[in-house]
XYZ file of C-alpha atoms in Angstrom:
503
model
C -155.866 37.188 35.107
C -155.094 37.685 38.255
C -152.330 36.881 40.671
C -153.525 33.619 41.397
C -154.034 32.731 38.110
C -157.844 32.961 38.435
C -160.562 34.278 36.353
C -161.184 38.173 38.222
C -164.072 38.933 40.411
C -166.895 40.846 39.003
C -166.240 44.663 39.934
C -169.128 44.670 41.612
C -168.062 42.361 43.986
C -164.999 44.072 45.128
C -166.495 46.522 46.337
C -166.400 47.213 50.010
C -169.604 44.939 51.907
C -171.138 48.342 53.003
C -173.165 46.293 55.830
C -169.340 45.461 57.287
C -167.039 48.261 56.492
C -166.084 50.492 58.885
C -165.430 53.100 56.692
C -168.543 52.970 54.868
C -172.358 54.294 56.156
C -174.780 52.624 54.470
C -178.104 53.793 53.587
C -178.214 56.467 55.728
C -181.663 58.754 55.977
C -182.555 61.518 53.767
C -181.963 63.723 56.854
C -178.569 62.336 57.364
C -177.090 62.769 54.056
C -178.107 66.818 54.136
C -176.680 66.843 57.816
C -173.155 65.288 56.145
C -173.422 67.827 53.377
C -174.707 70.752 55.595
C -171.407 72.579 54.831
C -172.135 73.069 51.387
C -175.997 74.155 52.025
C -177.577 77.186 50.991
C -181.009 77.529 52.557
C -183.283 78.528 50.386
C -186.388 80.863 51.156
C -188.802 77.490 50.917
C -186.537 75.864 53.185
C -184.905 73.451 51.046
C -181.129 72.709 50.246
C -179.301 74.492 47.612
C -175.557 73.523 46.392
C -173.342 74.858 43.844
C -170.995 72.067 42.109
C -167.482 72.642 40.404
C -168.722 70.536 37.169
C -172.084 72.173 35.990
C -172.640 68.837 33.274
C -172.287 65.839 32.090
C -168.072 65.368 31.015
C -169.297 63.321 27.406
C -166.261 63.894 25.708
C -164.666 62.117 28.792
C -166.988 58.841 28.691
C -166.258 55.548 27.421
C -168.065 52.125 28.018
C -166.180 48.696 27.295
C -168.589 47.498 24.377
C -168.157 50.887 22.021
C -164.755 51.856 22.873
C -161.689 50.324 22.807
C -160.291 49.962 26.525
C -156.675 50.073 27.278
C -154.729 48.999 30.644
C -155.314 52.432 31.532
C -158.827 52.513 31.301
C -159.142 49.435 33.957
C -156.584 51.170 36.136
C -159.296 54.011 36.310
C -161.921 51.213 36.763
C -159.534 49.557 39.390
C -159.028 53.088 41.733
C -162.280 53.847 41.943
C -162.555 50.444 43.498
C -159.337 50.971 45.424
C -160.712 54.369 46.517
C -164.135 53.184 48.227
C -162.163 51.043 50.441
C -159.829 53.715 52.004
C -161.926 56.860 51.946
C -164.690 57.731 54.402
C -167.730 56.734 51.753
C -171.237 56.913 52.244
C -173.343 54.098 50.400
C -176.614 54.195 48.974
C -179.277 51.365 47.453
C -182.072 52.254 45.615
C -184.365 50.531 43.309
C -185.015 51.612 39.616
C -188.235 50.892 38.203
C -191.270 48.907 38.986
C -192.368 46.899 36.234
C -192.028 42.766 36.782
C -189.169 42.307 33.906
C -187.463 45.593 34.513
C -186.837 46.584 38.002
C -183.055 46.878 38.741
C -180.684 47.696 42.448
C -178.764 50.224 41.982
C -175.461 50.822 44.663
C -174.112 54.388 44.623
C -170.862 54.955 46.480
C -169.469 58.490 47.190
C -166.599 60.091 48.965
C -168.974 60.865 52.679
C -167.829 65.106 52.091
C -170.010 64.768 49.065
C -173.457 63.691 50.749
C -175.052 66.577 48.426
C -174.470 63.781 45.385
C -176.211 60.956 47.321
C -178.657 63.347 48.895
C -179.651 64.396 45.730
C -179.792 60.795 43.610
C -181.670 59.160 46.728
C -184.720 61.478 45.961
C -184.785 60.803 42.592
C -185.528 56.615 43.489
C -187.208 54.463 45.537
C -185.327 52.625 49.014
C -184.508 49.255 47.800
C -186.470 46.150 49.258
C -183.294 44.210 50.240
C -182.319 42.618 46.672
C -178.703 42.576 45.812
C -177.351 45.237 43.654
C -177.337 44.854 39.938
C -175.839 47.878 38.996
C -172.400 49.555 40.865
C -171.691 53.388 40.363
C -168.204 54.808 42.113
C -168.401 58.876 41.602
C -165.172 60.250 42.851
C -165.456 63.858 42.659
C -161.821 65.130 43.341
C -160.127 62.277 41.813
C -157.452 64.110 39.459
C -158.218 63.194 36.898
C -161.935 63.618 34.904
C -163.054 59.967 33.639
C -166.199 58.210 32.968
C -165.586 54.534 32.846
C -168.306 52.160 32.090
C -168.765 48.609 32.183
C -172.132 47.394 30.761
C -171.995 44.211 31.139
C -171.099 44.107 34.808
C -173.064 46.956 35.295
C -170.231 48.830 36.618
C -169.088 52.610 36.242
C -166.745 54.663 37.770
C -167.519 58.339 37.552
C -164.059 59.909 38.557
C -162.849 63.746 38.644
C -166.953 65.240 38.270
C -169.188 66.547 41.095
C -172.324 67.015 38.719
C -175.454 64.509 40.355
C -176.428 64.569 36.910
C -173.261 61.535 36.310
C -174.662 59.726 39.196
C -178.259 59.688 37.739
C -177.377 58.725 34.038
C -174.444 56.224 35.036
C -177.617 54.084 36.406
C -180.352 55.109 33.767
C -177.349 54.217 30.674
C -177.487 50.677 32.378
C -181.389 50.198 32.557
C -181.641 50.849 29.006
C -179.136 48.973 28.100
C -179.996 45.820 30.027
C -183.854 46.164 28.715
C -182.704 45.611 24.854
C -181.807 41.999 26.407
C -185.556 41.993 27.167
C -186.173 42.355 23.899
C -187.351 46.356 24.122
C -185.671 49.476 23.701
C -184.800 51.956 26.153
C -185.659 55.443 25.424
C -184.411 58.859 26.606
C -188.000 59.714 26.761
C -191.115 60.744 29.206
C -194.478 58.923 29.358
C -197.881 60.216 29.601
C -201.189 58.714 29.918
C -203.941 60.882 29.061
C -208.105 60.120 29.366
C -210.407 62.171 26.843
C -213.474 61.211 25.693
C -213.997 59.290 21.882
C -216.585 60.627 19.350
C -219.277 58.356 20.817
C -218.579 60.410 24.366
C -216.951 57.157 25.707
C -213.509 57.698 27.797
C -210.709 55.842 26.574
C -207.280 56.421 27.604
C -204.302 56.984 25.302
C -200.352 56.248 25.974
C -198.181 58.998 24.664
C -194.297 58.583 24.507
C -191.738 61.991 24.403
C -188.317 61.765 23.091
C -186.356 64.899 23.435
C -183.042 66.291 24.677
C -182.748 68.365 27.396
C -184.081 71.620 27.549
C -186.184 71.289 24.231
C -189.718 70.917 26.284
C -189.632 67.127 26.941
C -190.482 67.502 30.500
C -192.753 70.948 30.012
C -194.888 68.378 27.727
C -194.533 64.944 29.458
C -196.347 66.962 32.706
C -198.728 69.402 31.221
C -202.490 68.448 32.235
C -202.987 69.484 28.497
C -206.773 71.410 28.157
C -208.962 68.967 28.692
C -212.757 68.839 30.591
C -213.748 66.638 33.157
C -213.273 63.498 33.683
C -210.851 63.959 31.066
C -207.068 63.989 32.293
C -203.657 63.504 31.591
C -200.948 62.304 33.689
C -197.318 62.199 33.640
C -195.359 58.719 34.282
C -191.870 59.497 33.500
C -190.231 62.542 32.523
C -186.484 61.185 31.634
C -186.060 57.165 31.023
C -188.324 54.731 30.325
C -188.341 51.088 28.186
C -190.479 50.120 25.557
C -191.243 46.909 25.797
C -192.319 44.205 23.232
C -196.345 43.952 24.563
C -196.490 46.938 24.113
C -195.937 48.406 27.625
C -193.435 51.068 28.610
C -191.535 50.831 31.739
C -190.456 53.506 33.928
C -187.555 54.254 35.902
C -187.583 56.932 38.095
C -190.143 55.944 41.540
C -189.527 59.151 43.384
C -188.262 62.075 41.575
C -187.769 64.241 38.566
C -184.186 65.907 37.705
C -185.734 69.056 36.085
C -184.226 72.538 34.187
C -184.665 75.240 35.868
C -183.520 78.215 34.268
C -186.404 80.446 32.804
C -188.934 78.246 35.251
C -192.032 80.063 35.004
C -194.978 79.678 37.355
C -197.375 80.636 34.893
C -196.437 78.665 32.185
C -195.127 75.392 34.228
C -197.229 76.172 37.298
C -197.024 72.196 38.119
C -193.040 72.233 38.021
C -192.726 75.264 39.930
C -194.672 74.296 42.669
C -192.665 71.557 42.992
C -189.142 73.154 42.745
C -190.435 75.891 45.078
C -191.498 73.098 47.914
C -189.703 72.321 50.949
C -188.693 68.887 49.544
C -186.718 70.253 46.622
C -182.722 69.705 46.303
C -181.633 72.714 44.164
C -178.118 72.198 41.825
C -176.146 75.753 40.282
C -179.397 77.553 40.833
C -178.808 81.129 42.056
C -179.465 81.301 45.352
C -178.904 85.084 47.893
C -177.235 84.302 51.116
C -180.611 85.210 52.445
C -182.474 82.347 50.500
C -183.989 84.313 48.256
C -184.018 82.053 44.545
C -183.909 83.488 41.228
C -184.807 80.740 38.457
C -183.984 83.498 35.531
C -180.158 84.058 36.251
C -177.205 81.710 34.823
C -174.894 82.853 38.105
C -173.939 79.323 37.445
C -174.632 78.590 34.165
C -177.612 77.781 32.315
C -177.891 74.120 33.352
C -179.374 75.096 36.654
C -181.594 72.094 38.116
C -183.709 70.950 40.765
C -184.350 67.663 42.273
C -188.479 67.514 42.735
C -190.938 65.284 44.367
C -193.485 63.536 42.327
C -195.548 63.847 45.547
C -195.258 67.621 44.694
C -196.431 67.395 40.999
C -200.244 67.782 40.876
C -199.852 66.044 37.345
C -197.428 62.829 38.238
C -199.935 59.990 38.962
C -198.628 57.302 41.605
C -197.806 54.642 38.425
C -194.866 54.786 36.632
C -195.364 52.524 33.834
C -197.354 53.196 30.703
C -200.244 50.086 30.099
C -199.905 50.342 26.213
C -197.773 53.368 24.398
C -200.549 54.512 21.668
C -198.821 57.468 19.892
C -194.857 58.317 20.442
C -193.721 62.228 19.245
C -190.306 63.047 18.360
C -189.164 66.930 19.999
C -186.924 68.761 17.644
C -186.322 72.748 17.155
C -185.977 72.548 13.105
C -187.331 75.532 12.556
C -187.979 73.943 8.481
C -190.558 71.459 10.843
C -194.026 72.423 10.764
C -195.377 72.150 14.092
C -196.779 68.880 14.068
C -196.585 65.587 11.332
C -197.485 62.642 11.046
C -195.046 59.588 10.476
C -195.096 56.662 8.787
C -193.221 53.938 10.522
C -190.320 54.111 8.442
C -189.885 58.180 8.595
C -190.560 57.371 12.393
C -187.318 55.396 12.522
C -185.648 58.296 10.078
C -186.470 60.236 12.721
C -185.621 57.833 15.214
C -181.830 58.188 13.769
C -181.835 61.640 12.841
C -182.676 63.171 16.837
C -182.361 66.770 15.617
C -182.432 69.069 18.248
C -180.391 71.966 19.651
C -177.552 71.666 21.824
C -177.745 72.281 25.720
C -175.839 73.240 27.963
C -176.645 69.532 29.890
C -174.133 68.174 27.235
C -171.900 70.440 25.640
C -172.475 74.012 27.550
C -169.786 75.316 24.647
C -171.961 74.460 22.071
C -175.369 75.417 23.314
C -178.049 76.256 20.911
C -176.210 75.002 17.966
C -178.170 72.849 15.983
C -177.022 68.474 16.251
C -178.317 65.410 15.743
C -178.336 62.449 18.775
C -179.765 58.786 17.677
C -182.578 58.751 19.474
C -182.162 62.063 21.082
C -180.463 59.943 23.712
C -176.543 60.394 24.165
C -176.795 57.095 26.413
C -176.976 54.485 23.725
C -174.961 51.359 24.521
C -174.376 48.828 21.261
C -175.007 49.687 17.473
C -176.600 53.282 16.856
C -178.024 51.404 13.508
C -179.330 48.500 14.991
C -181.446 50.779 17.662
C -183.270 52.368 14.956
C -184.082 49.061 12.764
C -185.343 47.470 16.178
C -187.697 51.018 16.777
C -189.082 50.539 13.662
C -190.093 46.770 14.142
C -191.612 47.716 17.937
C -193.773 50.279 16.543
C -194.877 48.341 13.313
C -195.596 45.321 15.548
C -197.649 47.612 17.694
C -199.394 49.289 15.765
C -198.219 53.049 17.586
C -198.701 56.245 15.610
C -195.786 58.621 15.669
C -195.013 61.952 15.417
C -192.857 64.732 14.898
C -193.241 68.341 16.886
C -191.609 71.229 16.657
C -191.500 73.664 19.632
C -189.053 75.938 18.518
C -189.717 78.787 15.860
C -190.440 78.016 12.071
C -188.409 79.250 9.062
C -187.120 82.945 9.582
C -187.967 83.252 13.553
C -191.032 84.932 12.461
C -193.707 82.565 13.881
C -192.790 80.679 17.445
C -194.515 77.634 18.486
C -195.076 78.221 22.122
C -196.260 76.186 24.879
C -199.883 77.068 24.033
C -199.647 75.836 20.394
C -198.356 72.809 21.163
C -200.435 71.471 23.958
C -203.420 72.428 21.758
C -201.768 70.174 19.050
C -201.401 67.040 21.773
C -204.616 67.634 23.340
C -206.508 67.330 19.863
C -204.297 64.529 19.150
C -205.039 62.668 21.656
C -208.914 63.208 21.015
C -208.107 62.549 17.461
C -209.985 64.995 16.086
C -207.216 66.474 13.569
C -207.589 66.456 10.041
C -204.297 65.521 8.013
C -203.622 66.145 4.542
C -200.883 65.345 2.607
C -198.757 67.841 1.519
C -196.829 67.746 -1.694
C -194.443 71.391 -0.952
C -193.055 69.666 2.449
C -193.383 66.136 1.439
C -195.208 65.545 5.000
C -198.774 64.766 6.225
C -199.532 67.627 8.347
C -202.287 69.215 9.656
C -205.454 70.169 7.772
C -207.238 71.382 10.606
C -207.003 71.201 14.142
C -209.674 72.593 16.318
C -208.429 75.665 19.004
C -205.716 77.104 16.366
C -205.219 78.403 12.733
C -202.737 75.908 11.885
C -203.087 77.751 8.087
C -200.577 80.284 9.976
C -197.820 77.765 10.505
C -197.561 76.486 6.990
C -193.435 76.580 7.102
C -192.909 77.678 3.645
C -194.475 80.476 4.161
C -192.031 81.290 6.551
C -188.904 80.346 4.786
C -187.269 82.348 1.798
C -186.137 79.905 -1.239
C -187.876 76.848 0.587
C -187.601 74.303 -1.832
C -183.801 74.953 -1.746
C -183.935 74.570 1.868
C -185.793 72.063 2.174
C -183.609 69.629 -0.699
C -180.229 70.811 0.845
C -181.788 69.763 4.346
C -182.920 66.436 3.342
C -179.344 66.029 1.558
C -177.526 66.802 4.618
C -180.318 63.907 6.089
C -179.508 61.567 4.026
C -175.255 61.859 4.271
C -175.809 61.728 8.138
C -177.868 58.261 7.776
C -175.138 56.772 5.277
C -172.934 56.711 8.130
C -174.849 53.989 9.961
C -173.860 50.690 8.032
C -176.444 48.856 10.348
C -179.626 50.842 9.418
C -181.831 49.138 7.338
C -181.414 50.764 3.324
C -185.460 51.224 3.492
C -185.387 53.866 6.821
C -182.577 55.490 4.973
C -184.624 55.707 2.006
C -187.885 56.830 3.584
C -185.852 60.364 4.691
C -187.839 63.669 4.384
């Protein structure tokens, strides 16, 4: 209560009017925020801005939102300073609108200390200027608050980001929110690009197909999402999202970022990504902890600052971005992991869809926990943004898809078994471009306990039969789906038949 005895004002609301405050510049140009963080600019040889920030991730193990965590006095202290903050600093004050479809189009209002424009400059070209609506989600970032703190209120759409310079705060503080606020729609947010791709059916007809990409960072989720895949003429494919998007209950999947794409950068290569590089090599690009000469002269192969280097890209820039941004009808959804005991493609039923669903395995990156990079984990979801019941999300996946109708799938772009056989960039686009044709055969297979692959045209998929690549298999294989199985028990809101559907 407060000290009048009234109910407290949303947080949002006491926040500094940025139209009125004198200490506040709101909405300033794209031009503007690099000339206010000009003194932290590296030029780069294309001509675009490069910075280096203290905080090189996302500070996880310092999060907490009010719904799954317990909050204290303390905690709304935190809450309460970053509020306290934005009206005595000299803050700069961005809007910017998140998503386009009718039901799921939010404001977002981004305040930051005015010496760390680089933040806004960066988030700003990652959205789409707002059309005058009133905000419905509030993000403070303090960077050199003293003390590192992510505080989140869901329900008032509120977070304070305190103690972190990393953009990559500012972007997720808004994209936690949009999922979060679609399950209300009756969807489910998804860490997750969208694709729509045109090929031609066995009667020659075009048809087009949705395809959905969950994956954590750095396992190929946005190599994938913006491939133009091999296809002829007037086949295509097109990428809609590459991070966020919603899956809604018609069947439609929303996007969330208008303007920009928050890529990896480390290892780019212009021969394999030739679409992303183009676009982090253009004029337009923001650069973050990407090595940079004094000269300009950019280096996408060296971790001078760590292996979470990044760049801020135009989807004017990306040959394969198409101007939409939301996904008509999601036909087939795939699931990115680097098991190397996955073959490189199956097919899932819907419950082994919401097994996987749960089980997210991936590798660590050095986006989330830089000190355990490359280790193996599992995320629900492969989204570390989940708001509410972990258990819950995956019982309400399985019920979207089954009501849909969507085929899912599971693909492995890592290496199989003992490292011997890597499934490279080549391998798998084959695998999505065929799919997407559907002109793979599937068999059953009683060893692995998966449908997989009988045939699919452009590559011996004989040679990626994963026992063959795995000493003891069946051992592996029965102490893997053990360990499966123990991980699911732990989710007392999953329905007993996903749990029993693990492979």
């Amino acid at each position: 209560m407060s000290e009048t005895g009234t109910e407290p004002r949303p947080l949002g609301t006491r926040l500094p009017d940025p139209k009125r405050a004198s200490n506040v510049v709101y909405n300033p140009t794209l031009e503007e925020l690099r000339e206010f963080a000009a003194h932290d600019e590296t030029t780069t040889e294309y001509g675009s801005p490069s910075y280096v920030s203290e905080f090189r991730s996302r500070s996880s193990d310092r999060t907490k939102n009010a719904i799954d965590d317990e909050f204290t006095g303390e905690d709304y202290d935190l809450l309460g300073d970053a509020i306290e903050l934005t009206g005595e600093r000299e803050m700069v004050c961005i809007d910017r609108l998140m998503g386009r479809h009718p039901d799921a189009t939010f404001c977002c209002r981004l305040f930051v200390p005015k010496e760390f424009s680089r933040i806004a400059l960066a988030w700003a070209n990652l959205f789409e200027p707002t059309d005058g609506r009133e905000p419905d989600f509030y993000t403070v970032q303090i960077p050199d608050y003293d003390e590192v703190a992510i505080r989140v209120e869901p329900d008032e759409g509120f977070t304070a980001a305190l103690g972190s310079d990393y953009t990559g705060e500012a972007k997720k503080s808004f994209l936690r929110l949009f999922m979060y606020r679609t399950k209300a729609l009756g969807g489910l947010g998804l860490h997750a690009g969208s694709k729509r791709v045109r090929v031609r059916d066995a009667d020659g007809d075009l048809r087009d197909v949705g395809q959905v990409f969950l994956g954590l960072s750095a396992t190929g989720k946005s190599t994938l999402t913006s491939h133009g895949l091999w296809l002829d003429e007037p086949e295509e494919a097109v990428m809609l999202q590459d991070d966020v998007c919603a899956l809604l209950p018609d069947g439609s999947v929303a996007g969330s970022e208008g303007r920009g794409l928050y890529i990896k950068t480390i290892g780019l290569d212009e021969d394999e990504q030739p679409g992303l590089y183009h676009a982090a090599t253009h004029e337009s690009a923001v650069l973050e902890n990407v090595a940079v000469d004094d000269d300009g002269t950019v280096d996408f192969d060296e971790p001078r600052y760590g292996k979470n280097s990044r760049a801020i890209v135009q989807r004017s820039e990306l040959a394969s971005a198409d101007e939409e941004i939301d996904l008509d009808r999601v036909d087939q959804v795939y699931f990115i992991t680097r098991n190397p005991l996955m073959p490189p493609v199956a097919k899932l039923d819907e419950e082994e869809a919401a097994v996987a669903f749960m089980l997210g395995e991936s590798i660590e990156t050095s986006a989330g926990d830089p000190s355990r990079a490359g280790e193996s984990i599992r995320v629900v979801g492969t989204n570390p943004f989940i708001v509410g019941s972990e258990g819950e999300e995956g019982n309400h996946f399985r019920d979207l898809i089954a009501d849909l109708d969507v085929d899912c799938f599971v693909i492995n772009t890592g290496y199989l078994g003992d490292e011997s056989k890597d499934v490279g960039v080549t391998e798998s686009v084959t695998i999505l471009t065929e799919l997407a044709r559907d002109t793979v055969e599937w068999t059953d297979d009683e060893r692995t306990g998966l449908t997989i692959p009988e045939t699919v045209p452009g590559l011996d998929i004989e040679e990626y039969y994963v026992p063959d690549h795995v000493d003891d298999y069946e051992d592996a294989a029965a102490s893997l789906r053990e360990e499966r199985l123990e991980y699911l028990e732990a989710f007392g809101d999953l329905d007993p038949d996903i749990k029993d559907a693990t492979y």
